Amino acid sequence: MCDQTFMAATFGPCESCGKPSPLMNIYIKNEAINYCSFCVELMACQGLQSGESVASLKRECESLKKKLEEERGKLNDVELHQVADKIEVLGALAIKTRRVLKGHGNKVLCMDWCKDKRRLVSSSQDGKVIVWDGFTLSKENGISVPCTWVMACAYAPTGCAVACGGLDNKCSKAVAMHTNYVSGCTFTNSDNQILTSSGDGSCALWDVESGQLLQSFHGHTADVLSLDLAPSETGNTFVSGGCDKKANVWDMRSGQNIQSFESHVSDINCVKYYPSGDAFASASDDATCRFYDLRADREVAVYQKDSVIFGASTVDFSLSGRLLFAGYNDYTINVWDVLKGTRSSILFGHENRVSRVRVSPDGTALCSASWDHTLRIWA
Amino acid sequence: MCIKVILSHCLKFRKSVVLEMQDPKSGVKSQPQRLVITAIPHAVTGEDIVNWLSERLLVDTEEARSVGSMLAALGYIYPLQQHKRLVIRADASLYRFQTPYFWPTQQWPVEDTDYAIYLAKRNIRKKGILELHEQEQYNHLHKWMNHKWDFIVMQAKEQYRAAKERKKPDRVVFECQERAYWVVHRPPPGTVSAMDFGLERRADPNANQVQGEETGKLAHSSFLIPLSRNFSRCSLFSVVSLVKYSSTYQSHDPFLSRPLPSNPWHTDDATYWTLNSHNVETPTKQRVERWTFSFAELLSDPRGRDDFRLFLKKEFSGENLAFWESCEDLKWGTAATMKEKAEQIYKTFLARGAPRWINIDGKTMEITIKSLKHPHRYVLDAAQTHIYMLMKKDSYGRYLKSPVFKETQKKAIAPEEHNDSQLEQNARTRRPSLSPIVLRQLEAERRAKMAAAAPVDITQVMSKLSRKPQ
């Protein structure tokens, strides 16, 4: 793990409102200012100042963007597959369906594993959330949520609670309230906090017990469709991807957008961290999956093939990070060799779109949820 | 995924593939279809389609068939026999390419009115013989579009009359095409429709971004932030480390190398999970190996953390780990208990003369104490980071060379691989595991018991004894 993950956030009185809180460091016209996240938003939403106009802002945006690309281009341009040339090619993978979980009456939209490696929770379009023991195929619990399109569900780290959210704009009994649908939710390192992403373009961190909003993250200019928490022990960051084709990395403490990547040409449906926490992958409607290195600050691999012509809706890494499982809208799951950039294998079996794939916590199995009302466990 | 999205990206590629397929020279071989006495040209067999796709896209037959079926499901190709099942079968069954007029790329909204006209026309032609689901749809539309019904019937009659004036082969082809179009857009019950798009997304990524003031300023500020950071010019280094990580963990990845004794999902035997459970007495060799990969790996495994704690106790530096754990508890705890916890930690670890005083440098201590005046979730971040780095750079290295670790390594078990003979029996004896809720309860009870049976404080006993009357 790189020492760069340990940036101490500065705390102190905000330079504009005076309240003590975690601060964001921003540069305006080469001057450094330290504002708290609320003041940054206020500033961003203020009306145009004299001398500015939408067109001039746009021009400045473009020039900044070009400058950023230039800076990035100066860095050593090494592609991942070049470095991975010397590594052995993977043998043929023999992955088969081991379990088929039937019981949902409608499209299964989301699923999550429990830390005990065999239980999982799944949610579907008809408002049902079911907790299964994947190993024995038994349904342990069923909850009816009074809304359709339950797009997000998550298992708590202790395994004693489940959160879900969707078209009702809420997550789990009004812990989290958004102004548009909830597209993704995950627990942080404990049962007490939930991180959510929403169609209203923002992500937010909530305290479960009190329902209090602890931190909000603004920066996406369109629906945020997915988020993932960094797997490091001192996990303070998360990545989110949205309909504005951008994947943003955020600092949970200050609400600051640390890094941003825009190389997809269409909506990003899913983002997932590499197991070491130094990189992440994204799946998009443009039928490609891309791999971004956080320290190099750029995209290092693109996973695409002529025969893959449908959007990818979900991705997950295997335990070592060598395999990337991606579920597509053409009912298949493609298994990519992350390092070499080639397609290792393709899994057939679902009869409708694959909405979610997740590798189990100890890496022994892959579960896929699909619009064909079933979940499949592959190993 | 909204219709506008699906129609912009993969679309261009699909369109080009379909056009290539129809190329008279390099496309799929076509042959005339015999229908009683007329011959209708440009029919292709499923087998030819699959082979062509297989060659062009460099994939195997199963995948080529899957791609072909998706093209059929979207309406680019339609079957001539069994017109309701939009899949490609790799045999001699015949298919035809749909006319571009009916391609989904045209982005026409599929109106109920058109459907009603189509059904009415079929009604006239076949004199009332519609499929069951079509009949139901027809009645439904008749009820809801009653006000337009005269218009609809008139249109239907016109189209029927116009069709009669065409030559027979053209007429048959057009009827097939139209029927195929409606199978795609009004699928029979019980079939999966590729036109099912799910929830409409709020923002349309293809609309020309009319940047309002707000979004403009927000986007502007979002570019300022990355430019003000100094990214280390270590592109090669970070890419190499990614490769290294994968290589290191490859032997531990159940998809790439067989876990011992066996993958529970393969053999239906949960021994692998029991051997690797949280509080097992002797860990497996593989698990112990993982602890040597990084400090974070050691801490994240509860058994590893326990071992490390034992080691630190022997070195009399157990307070470091205890402090780190309390900080984590503070960070991830409920908001209500925040202030209390922060104070508790201060009293136990940071104050002068505290029972478990931790050794951090003066500057960090100063910052921490100052911020404790306004306690919030991340108030102890600096101190926690310091202690974490201390443990990582110092204690961790010593732990790996210590007798505690070497003992654990020696005792670690290497389970034998299961053979596959027991498979069927295992499948019958799959047992459910304890629910996490039950496990948590048991854990809490165990801790309570341990606290109650804590060793008695000898000084208190002595003072009590001395006070007893002789």
PDB file of C-alpha atoms in Angstrom, chain A residues 249-341:
ATOM      1  CA  VAL A 249     -12.377   9.714  -6.406  1.00  0.00           C
ATOM      2  CA  TRP A 250     -13.471  11.406  -3.169  1.00  0.00           C
ATOM      3  CA  ASP A 251     -12.015  11.956   0.267  1.00  0.00           C
ATOM      4  CA  MET A 252     -14.669  10.942   2.778  1.00  0.00           C
ATOM      5  CA  ARG A 253     -13.434  13.246   5.478  1.00  0.00           C
ATOM      6  CA  SER A 254     -13.530  16.553   3.662  1.00  0.00           C
ATOM      7  CA  GLY A 255     -15.945  15.833   0.843  1.00  0.00           C
ATOM      8  CA  GLN A 256     -13.278  16.827  -1.637  1.00  0.00           C
ATOM      9  CA  ASN A 257     -13.019  15.414  -5.143  1.00  0.00           C
ATOM     10  CA  ILE A 258      -9.423  14.214  -5.258  1.00  0.00           C
ATOM     11  CA  GLN A 259      -9.195  12.824  -8.767  1.00  0.00           C
ATOM     12  CA  SER A 260     -11.353  12.635 -11.820  1.00  0.00           C
ATOM     13  CA  PHE A 261     -11.149  10.414 -14.899  1.00  0.00           C
ATOM     14  CA  GLU A 262     -13.043  10.982 -18.099  1.00  0.00           C
ATOM     15  CA  SER A 263     -12.211   8.598 -20.873  1.00  0.00           C
ATOM     16  CA  HIS A 264     -15.400   6.645 -21.384  1.00  0.00           C
ATOM     17  CA  VAL A 265     -17.668   7.743 -24.191  1.00  0.00           C
ATOM     18  CA  SER A 266     -20.890   6.827 -22.471  1.00  0.00           C
ATOM     19  CA  ASP A 267     -22.490   6.379 -19.032  1.00  0.00           C
ATOM     20  CA  ILE A 268     -20.411   4.608 -16.446  1.00  0.00           C
ATOM     21  CA  ASN A 269     -22.580   1.883 -14.945  1.00  0.00           C
ATOM     22  CA  CYS A 270     -20.289   0.470 -12.326  1.00  0.00           C
ATOM     23  CA  VAL A 271     -16.970   1.166 -10.617  1.00  0.00           C
ATOM     24  CA  LYS A 272     -14.889  -1.203  -8.486  1.00  0.00           C
ATOM     25  CA  TYR A 273     -11.548  -0.906  -6.743  1.00  0.00           C
ATOM     26  CA  TYR A 274      -8.638  -3.225  -7.472  1.00  0.00           C
ATOM     27  CA  PRO A 275      -7.965  -5.301  -4.317  1.00  0.00           C
ATOM     28  CA  SER A 276      -4.826  -3.339  -3.443  1.00  0.00           C
ATOM     29  CA  GLY A 277      -6.731  -0.052  -3.507  1.00  0.00           C
ATOM     30  CA  ASP A 278      -4.334   1.603  -5.976  1.00  0.00           C
ATOM     31  CA  ALA A 279      -6.480   1.287  -9.050  1.00  0.00           C
ATOM     32  CA  PHE A 280     -10.070   0.771 -10.111  1.00  0.00           C
ATOM     33  CA  ALA A 281     -12.086  -0.524 -13.034  1.00  0.00           C
ATOM     34  CA  SER A 282     -15.235   0.872 -14.597  1.00  0.00           C
ATOM     35  CA  ALA A 283     -17.930  -0.631 -16.815  1.00  0.00           C
ATOM     36  CA  SER A 284     -19.796   1.477 -19.294  1.00  0.00           C
ATOM     37  CA  ASP A 285     -22.569   1.536 -21.858  1.00  0.00           C
ATOM     38  CA  ASP A 286     -19.950   1.982 -24.569  1.00  0.00           C
ATOM     39  CA  ALA A 287     -19.256  -1.795 -24.303  1.00  0.00           C
ATOM     40  CA  THR A 288     -15.823  -1.306 -22.768  1.00  0.00           C
ATOM     41  CA  CYS A 289     -14.384  -1.728 -19.321  1.00  0.00           C
ATOM     42  CA  ARG A 290     -11.466   0.476 -18.417  1.00  0.00           C
ATOM     43  CA  PHE A 291      -8.776   0.216 -15.774  1.00  0.00           C
ATOM     44  CA  TYR A 292      -7.420   3.355 -14.106  1.00  0.00           C
ATOM     45  CA  ASP A 293      -4.281   3.634 -11.995  1.00  0.00           C
ATOM     46  CA  LEU A 294      -4.722   6.131  -9.162  1.00  0.00           C
ATOM     47  CA  ARG A 295      -1.090   6.923  -8.577  1.00  0.00           C
ATOM     48  CA  ALA A 296      -0.284   7.311 -12.255  1.00  0.00           C
ATOM     49  CA  ASP A 297      -3.523   9.284 -12.543  1.00  0.00           C
ATOM     50  CA  ARG A 298      -4.570   7.813 -15.849  1.00  0.00           C
ATOM     51  CA  GLU A 299      -6.241   4.984 -17.675  1.00  0.00           C
ATOM     52  CA  VAL A 300      -3.851   2.060 -18.165  1.00  0.00           C
ATOM     53  CA  ALA A 301      -5.982  -0.532 -19.933  1.00  0.00           C
ATOM     54  CA  VAL A 302      -9.142  -0.861 -22.005  1.00  0.00           C
ATOM     55  CA  TYR A 303     -11.027  -4.143 -22.191  1.00  0.00           C
ATOM     56  CA  GLN A 304     -12.945  -4.422 -25.424  1.00  0.00           C
ATOM     57  CA  LYS A 305     -13.532  -6.860 -28.196  1.00  0.00           C
ATOM     58  CA  ASP A 306     -15.265  -6.755 -31.557  1.00  0.00           C
ATOM     59  CA  SER A 307     -17.779  -9.352 -30.542  1.00  0.00           C
ATOM     60  CA  VAL A 308     -18.747  -7.459 -27.400  1.00  0.00           C
ATOM     61  CA  ILE A 309     -21.227  -4.945 -28.692  1.00  0.00           C
ATOM     62  CA  PHE A 310     -23.453  -4.426 -25.703  1.00  0.00           C
ATOM     63  CA  GLY A 311     -22.972  -2.211 -22.705  1.00  0.00           C
ATOM     64  CA  ALA A 312     -21.346  -3.568 -19.583  1.00  0.00           C
ATOM     65  CA  SER A 313     -23.431  -3.032 -16.511  1.00  0.00           C
ATOM     66  CA  THR A 314     -21.263  -4.370 -13.721  1.00  0.00           C
ATOM     67  CA  VAL A 315     -17.678  -5.369 -12.848  1.00  0.00           C
ATOM     68  CA  ASP A 316     -15.813  -7.070 -10.054  1.00  0.00           C
ATOM     69  CA  PHE A 317     -12.260  -8.312  -9.481  1.00  0.00           C
ATOM     70  CA  SER A 318     -11.207 -11.745  -8.326  1.00  0.00           C
ATOM     71  CA  LEU A 319      -9.221 -11.963  -5.100  1.00  0.00           C
ATOM     72  CA  SER A 320      -5.798 -11.460  -6.680  1.00  0.00           C
ATOM     73  CA  GLY A 321      -7.050  -8.825  -9.062  1.00  0.00           C
ATOM     74  CA  ARG A 322      -5.877 -10.851 -12.031  1.00  0.00           C
ATOM     75  CA  LEU A 323      -9.387 -11.534 -13.318  1.00  0.00           C
ATOM     76  CA  LEU A 324     -12.090  -8.976 -14.040  1.00  0.00           C
ATOM     77  CA  PHE A 325     -15.631 -10.311 -14.254  1.00  0.00           C
ATOM     78  CA  ALA A 326     -17.934  -8.069 -16.259  1.00  0.00           C
ATOM     79  CA  GLY A 327     -21.663  -8.576 -16.777  1.00  0.00           C
ATOM     80  CA  TYR A 328     -23.149  -7.307 -20.004  1.00  0.00           C
ATOM     81  CA  ASN A 329     -26.522  -6.469 -21.459  1.00  0.00           C
ATOM     82  CA  ASP A 330     -26.227  -9.298 -23.975  1.00  0.00           C
ATOM     83  CA  TYR A 331     -26.872 -11.768 -21.137  1.00  0.00           C
ATOM     84  CA  THR A 332     -23.247 -12.915 -20.827  1.00  0.00           C
ATOM     85  CA  ILE A 333     -20.395 -12.456 -18.376  1.00  0.00           C
ATOM     86  CA  ASN A 334     -16.965 -11.876 -19.850  1.00  0.00           C
ATOM     87  CA  VAL A 335     -13.885 -12.734 -17.839  1.00  0.00           C
ATOM     88  CA  TRP A 336     -10.934 -10.467 -18.705  1.00  0.00           C
ATOM     89  CA  ASP A 337      -7.276 -10.961 -17.887  1.00  0.00           C
ATOM     90  CA  VAL A 338      -6.630  -7.638 -16.169  1.00  0.00           C
ATOM     91  CA  LEU A 339      -2.903  -7.532 -16.789  1.00  0.00           C
ATOM     92  CA  LYS A 340      -2.754  -8.721 -20.370  1.00  0.00           C
ATOM     93  CA  GLY A 341      -5.934  -7.035 -21.518  1.00  0.00           C
TER      94      GLY A 341
END
